[in-house]
Amino acid sequence: MRYTRPSTLAETLADLGQGGMALGGGTLLLPRDAADVGAEQLLVDLQALPLHDLIVDGGFLSIGAMVTLARIAASPLISPAWKALAQAAHAVGNPNVRRAATIGGNVAWPGGDLHAALLVLDASVVCDGGACELPIRNIIEGGVRGGALVTSIRLPQDDTRHSAYVKFAWRAASGKTIVAVAASTTAKNGAPRLAAAGVAARAMRLPDAEALLAGGPVTPEAVEDAARAAGAELPFEMAKPPGEKYRRRLVAEGVRRLLAAVRS
Ligand SMILES: Cc1cc2nc3c(=O)[nH]c(=O)nc-3n(C[C@H](O)[C@H](O)[C@H](O)COP(=O)(O)OP(=O)(O)OC[C@H]3O[C@@H](n4cnc5c(N)ncnc54)[C@H](O)[C@@H]3O)c2cc1C
């Protein structure tokens, strides 16, 4: 592997444009074999770039791509509105992983556990220092375009929003995710937003369940109907155990728990 640590965005984009691979916290990239990454592969370390800010400004929470998951989990800026994101960050790996892992690396990785939370929080992903801004859904579905750099994640501010996240994992410490569910409500857009990972190949919204909660009070009966719909609606695309029935039951259980949490 070859290594470089540029200090400007222009140098970084030039290196990535030549086939370099962005290196965030390295928690995914560095445990791989050199053979896996390739001896000639250029790793472009992002640590020296000004991508470490976590601020609320102009009606948005803006999180630099190099902000660590530990910082997100502990930040006093992450109000109840964005709690789902803090909970998702806290659920990743273990304390050592979270101290190094970055939000940019998590978003760029197709299996990133923050995806479900970012979906229900209407996040967008800013690339190449502002050259483009895409809804998180586009990144989840299409990945980060080759040579592109995630520079920040933006979440709209809405003080009426409540959100929550739950992860079901193999075991508590460093537990690999089986299913993750996120929910968010706001006074403005009516029905709760719901998303789940661990049934389809990517995190997805749960439109059938959301529709059942639209336009009426979120009664215990409505919650149960929505939970059942959530468990049934995603395409099953997971190759590894546990099986389909178990994963679908976890989605339904996650929706039950989260709807109780975001309503209280
Ligand atoms: C023990 C262990 C447990 C883990 N548990 C979890 C878990 O529970 N949930 C979970 O989601 N993940 C988990 N992970 C994976 C990983 O730690 C996280 O997904 C982490 O957020 C990745 O971020 P990073 O900065 O370390 O990425 P890196 O390893 O630096 O990079 C990961 C990928 O993203 C690309 N990339 C990085 N930054 C950018 C950027 N700014 N722009 C464009 N592309 C970029 C890299 O080129 C690479 O392809 C675990 C890892 C370990 C080692």
mmCIF file of N, CA, C and O in Angstrom, residues 103-150:
data_model
loop_
_atom_site.group_PDB
_atom_site.id
_atom_site.type_symbol
_atom_site.label_atom_id
_atom_site.label_comp_id
_atom_site.label_asym_id
_atom_site.label_seq_id
_atom_site.Cartn_x
_atom_site.Cartn_y
_atom_site.Cartn_z
ATOM 1 N N ILE A 103 -17.902 9.306 10.805
ATOM 2 C CA ILE A 103 -19.226 9.265 10.166
ATOM 3 C C ILE A 103 -19.065 9.154 8.648
ATOM 4 O O ILE A 103 -19.855 8.471 7.987
ATOM 5 N N GLY A 104 -18.030 9.775 8.090
ATOM 6 C CA GLY A 104 -17.824 9.682 6.636
ATOM 7 C C GLY A 104 -17.602 8.240 6.198
ATOM 8 O O GLY A 104 -18.175 7.778 5.208
ATOM 9 N N GLY A 105 -16.779 7.514 6.961
ATOM 10 C CA GLY A 105 -16.500 6.111 6.632
ATOM 11 C C GLY A 105 -17.736 5.250 6.796
ATOM 12 O O GLY A 105 -17.984 4.330 6.017
ATOM 13 N N ASN A 106 -18.541 5.558 7.809
ATOM 14 C CA ASN A 106 -19.754 4.767 8.040
ATOM 15 C C ASN A 106 -20.765 4.996 6.917
ATOM 16 O O ASN A 106 -21.384 4.050 6.420
ATOM 17 N N VAL A 107 -20.914 6.237 6.526
ATOM 18 C CA VAL A 107 -21.861 6.562 5.450
ATOM 19 C C VAL A 107 -21.394 5.942 4.128
ATOM 20 O O VAL A 107 -22.199 5.430 3.348
ATOM 21 N N ALA A 108 -20.093 5.960 3.892
ATOM 22 C CA ALA A 108 -19.566 5.443 2.613
ATOM 23 C C ALA A 108 -19.609 3.921 2.541
ATOM 24 O O ALA A 108 -19.556 3.350 1.453
ATOM 25 N N TRP A 109 -19.699 3.256 3.685
ATOM 26 C CA TRP A 109 -19.717 1.785 3.708
ATOM 27 C C TRP A 109 -21.157 1.300 3.538
ATOM 28 O O TRP A 109 -22.046 1.729 4.308
ATOM 29 N N PRO A 110 -21.431 0.395 2.572
ATOM 30 C CA PRO A 110 -22.817 -0.034 2.334
ATOM 31 C C PRO A 110 -23.503 -0.644 3.563
ATOM 32 O O PRO A 110 -24.724 -0.566 3.686
ATOM 33 N N GLY A 111 -22.716 -1.200 4.495
ATOM 34 C CA GLY A 111 -23.330 -1.815 5.675
ATOM 35 C C GLY A 111 -23.390 -0.900 6.882
ATOM 36 O O GLY A 111 -23.673 -1.353 7.991
ATOM 37 N N GLY A 112 -23.126 0.380 6.711
ATOM 38 C CA GLY A 112 -23.028 1.306 7.844
ATOM 39 C C GLY A 112 -24.302 1.363 8.691
ATOM 40 O O GLY A 112 -25.400 1.502 8.162
ATOM 41 N N ASP A 113 -24.118 1.265 9.995
ATOM 42 C CA ASP A 113 -25.260 1.232 10.909
ATOM 43 C C ASP A 113 -25.936 2.587 11.093
ATOM 44 O O ASP A 113 -26.999 2.663 11.685
ATOM 45 N N LEU A 114 -25.308 3.648 10.639
ATOM 46 C CA LEU A 114 -25.956 4.959 10.797
ATOM 47 C C LEU A 114 -27.033 5.196 9.735
ATOM 48 O O LEU A 114 -27.837 6.118 9.855
ATOM 49 N N HIS A 115 -27.054 4.354 8.698
ATOM 50 C CA HIS A 115 -27.942 4.637 7.557
ATOM 51 C C HIS A 115 -29.414 4.755 7.953
ATOM 52 O O HIS A 115 -30.103 5.681 7.519
ATOM 53 N N ALA A 116 -29.901 3.794 8.753
ATOM 54 C CA ALA A 116 -31.337 3.814 9.097
ATOM 55 C C ALA A 116 -31.673 5.113 9.834
ATOM 56 O O ALA A 116 -32.688 5.761 9.552
ATOM 57 N N ALA A 117 -30.807 5.515 10.771
ATOM 58 C CA ALA A 117 -31.056 6.761 11.525
ATOM 59 C C ALA A 117 -31.021 7.967 10.593
ATOM 60 O O ALA A 117 -31.878 8.859 10.664
ATOM 61 N N LEU A 118 -30.046 8.001 9.698
ATOM 62 C CA LEU A 118 -29.926 9.163 8.797
ATOM 63 C C LEU A 118 -31.115 9.240 7.842
ATOM 64 O O LEU A 118 -31.541 10.333 7.458
ATOM 65 N N LEU A 119 -31.676 8.079 7.478
ATOM 66 C CA LEU A 119 -32.862 8.080 6.600
ATOM 67 C C LEU A 119 -34.049 8.765 7.268
ATOM 68 O O LEU A 119 -34.730 9.575 6.636
ATOM 69 N N VAL A 120 -34.311 8.439 8.527
ATOM 70 C CA VAL A 120 -35.509 9.026 9.169
ATOM 71 C C VAL A 120 -35.268 10.480 9.586
ATOM 72 O O VAL A 120 -36.217 11.187 9.925
ATOM 73 N N LEU A 121 -34.018 10.917 9.575
ATOM 74 C CA LEU A 121 -33.712 12.298 9.961
ATOM 75 C C LEU A 121 -33.522 13.206 8.740
ATOM 76 O O LEU A 121 -33.051 14.343 8.873
ATOM 77 N N ASP A 122 -33.852 12.682 7.541
ATOM 78 C CA ASP A 122 -33.771 13.495 6.306
ATOM 79 C C ASP A 122 -32.369 14.028 6.045
ATOM 80 O O ASP A 122 -32.199 15.180 5.595
ATOM 81 N N ALA A 123 -31.361 13.232 6.322
ATOM 82 C CA ALA A 123 -29.984 13.704 6.159
ATOM 83 C C ALA A 123 -29.614 13.834 4.692
ATOM 84 O O ALA A 123 -30.167 13.141 3.827
ATOM 85 N N SER A 124 -28.689 14.722 4.436
ATOM 86 C CA SER A 124 -28.090 14.776 3.098
ATOM 87 C C SER A 124 -26.578 14.713 3.240
ATOM 88 O O SER A 124 -26.022 15.009 4.302
ATOM 89 N N VAL A 125 -25.932 14.306 2.165
ATOM 90 C CA VAL A 125 -24.487 14.074 2.181
ATOM 91 C C VAL A 125 -23.833 15.080 1.240
ATOM 92 O O VAL A 125 -24.175 15.145 0.055
ATOM 93 N N VAL A 126 -22.927 15.861 1.804
ATOM 94 C CA VAL A 126 -22.221 16.861 1.003
ATOM 95 C C VAL A 126 -20.916 16.245 0.521
ATOM 96 O O VAL A 126 -20.158 15.670 1.307
ATOM 97 N N CYS A 127 -20.674 16.326 -0.796
ATOM 98 C CA CYS A 127 -19.474 15.714 -1.377
ATOM 99 C C CYS A 127 -18.546 16.776 -1.950
ATOM 100 O O CYS A 127 -19.004 17.846 -2.380
ATOM 101 N N ASP A 128 -17.271 16.441 -1.967
ATOM 102 C CA ASP A 128 -16.247 17.249 -2.642
ATOM 103 C C ASP A 128 -16.277 18.710 -2.212
ATOM 104 O O ASP A 128 -16.188 19.629 -3.049
ATOM 105 N N GLY A 129 -16.490 18.925 -0.904
ATOM 106 C CA GLY A 129 -16.428 20.283 -0.360
ATOM 107 C C GLY A 129 -17.588 21.165 -0.768
ATOM 108 O O GLY A 129 -17.487 22.382 -0.739
ATOM 109 N N GLY A 130 -18.715 20.561 -1.185
ATOM 110 C CA GLY A 130 -19.897 21.351 -1.530
ATOM 111 C C GLY A 130 -20.243 21.283 -3.009
ATOM 112 O O GLY A 130 -21.231 21.858 -3.448
ATOM 113 N N ALA A 131 -19.434 20.569 -3.803
ATOM 114 C CA ALA A 131 -19.723 20.466 -5.240
ATOM 115 C C ALA A 131 -21.043 19.743 -5.471
ATOM 116 O O ALA A 131 -21.701 19.957 -6.485
ATOM 117 N N CYS A 132 -21.423 18.866 -4.545
ATOM 118 C CA CYS A 132 -22.732 18.218 -4.683
ATOM 119 C C CYS A 132 -23.297 17.923 -3.304
ATOM 120 O O CYS A 132 -22.558 17.825 -2.319
ATOM 121 N N GLU A 133 -24.620 17.829 -3.243
ATOM 122 C CA GLU A 133 -25.300 17.457 -2.001
ATOM 123 C C GLU A 133 -26.424 16.500 -2.381
ATOM 124 O O GLU A 133 -27.297 16.853 -3.182
ATOM 125 N N LEU A 134 -26.401 15.301 -1.804
ATOM 126 C CA LEU A 134 -27.354 14.258 -2.197
ATOM 127 C C LEU A 134 -28.116 13.766 -0.978
ATOM 128 O O LEU A 134 -27.542 13.650 0.116
ATOM 129 N N PRO A 135 -29.400 13.407 -1.161
ATOM 130 C CA PRO A 135 -30.110 12.773 -0.050
ATOM 131 C C PRO A 135 -29.392 11.474 0.343
ATOM 132 O O PRO A 135 -28.858 10.779 -0.532
ATOM 133 N N ILE A 136 -29.408 11.154 1.634
ATOM 134 C CA ILE A 136 -28.723 9.944 2.106
ATOM 135 C C ILE A 136 -29.212 8.714 1.343
ATOM 136 O O ILE A 136 -28.458 7.785 1.083
ATOM 137 N N ARG A 137 -30.478 8.708 0.971
ATOM 138 C CA ARG A 137 -31.032 7.554 0.248
ATOM 139 C C ARG A 137 -30.236 7.265 -1.036
ATOM 140 O O ARG A 137 -29.996 6.105 -1.387
ATOM 141 N N ASN A 138 -29.838 8.328 -1.752
ATOM 142 C CA ASN A 138 -29.068 8.119 -2.987
ATOM 143 C C ASN A 138 -27.734 7.441 -2.705
ATOM 144 O O ASN A 138 -27.275 6.600 -3.461
ATOM 145 N N ILE A 139 -27.110 7.829 -1.579
ATOM 146 C CA ILE A 139 -25.808 7.237 -1.236
ATOM 147 C C ILE A 139 -26.012 5.778 -0.821
ATOM 148 O O ILE A 139 -25.229 4.901 -1.197
ATOM 149 N N ILE A 140 -27.058 5.513 -0.051
ATOM 150 C CA ILE A 140 -27.315 4.135 0.385
ATOM 151 C C ILE A 140 -27.573 3.244 -0.832
ATOM 152 O O ILE A 140 -27.072 2.124 -0.926
ATOM 153 N N GLU A 141 -28.347 3.751 -1.778
ATOM 154 C CA GLU A 141 -28.710 2.923 -2.936
ATOM 155 C C GLU A 141 -27.587 2.838 -3.971
ATOM 156 O O GLU A 141 -27.382 1.796 -4.575
ATOM 157 N N GLY A 142 -26.885 3.935 -4.149
ATOM 158 C CA GLY A 142 -25.906 3.953 -5.242
ATOM 159 C C GLY A 142 -24.457 3.974 -4.802
ATOM 160 O O GLY A 142 -23.549 3.873 -5.635
ATOM 161 N N GLY A 143 -24.200 4.124 -3.504
ATOM 162 C CA GLY A 143 -22.825 4.204 -3.018
ATOM 163 C C GLY A 143 -22.217 5.563 -3.319
ATOM 164 O O GLY A 143 -22.834 6.406 -3.983
ATOM 165 N N VAL A 144 -20.994 5.758 -2.798
ATOM 166 C CA VAL A 144 -20.276 7.007 -3.064
ATOM 167 C C VAL A 144 -19.602 6.835 -4.423
ATOM 168 O O VAL A 144 -18.897 5.852 -4.650
ATOM 169 N N ARG A 145 -19.847 7.759 -5.325
ATOM 170 C CA ARG A 145 -19.257 7.690 -6.672
ATOM 171 C C ARG A 145 -17.729 7.558 -6.560
ATOM 172 O O ARG A 145 -17.106 8.166 -5.693
ATOM 173 N N GLY A 146 -17.141 6.734 -7.425
ATOM 174 C CA GLY A 146 -15.687 6.519 -7.392
ATOM 175 C C GLY A 146 -14.946 7.839 -7.440
ATOM 176 O O GLY A 146 -15.247 8.683 -8.277
ATOM 177 N N GLY A 147 -14.007 8.029 -6.546
ATOM 178 C CA GLY A 147 -13.218 9.255 -6.532
ATOM 179 C C GLY A 147 -13.865 10.401 -5.780
ATOM 180 O O GLY A 147 -13.244 11.448 -5.597
ATOM 181 N N ALA A 148 -15.134 10.215 -5.331
ATOM 182 C CA ALA A 148 -15.792 11.311 -4.600
ATOM 183 C C ALA A 148 -15.395 11.271 -3.127
ATOM 184 O O ALA A 148 -15.052 10.219 -2.593
ATOM 185 N N LEU A 149 -15.447 12.426 -2.508
ATOM 186 C CA LEU A 149 -15.118 12.547 -1.091
ATOM 187 C C LEU A 149 -16.357 13.015 -0.340
ATOM 188 O O LEU A 149 -16.952 14.039 -0.707
ATOM 189 N N VAL A 150 -16.760 12.277 0.683
ATOM 190 C CA VAL A 150 -17.829 12.768 1.563
ATOM 191 C C VAL A 150 -17.179 13.815 2.458
ATOM 192 O O VAL A 150 -16.193 13.519 3.148
#
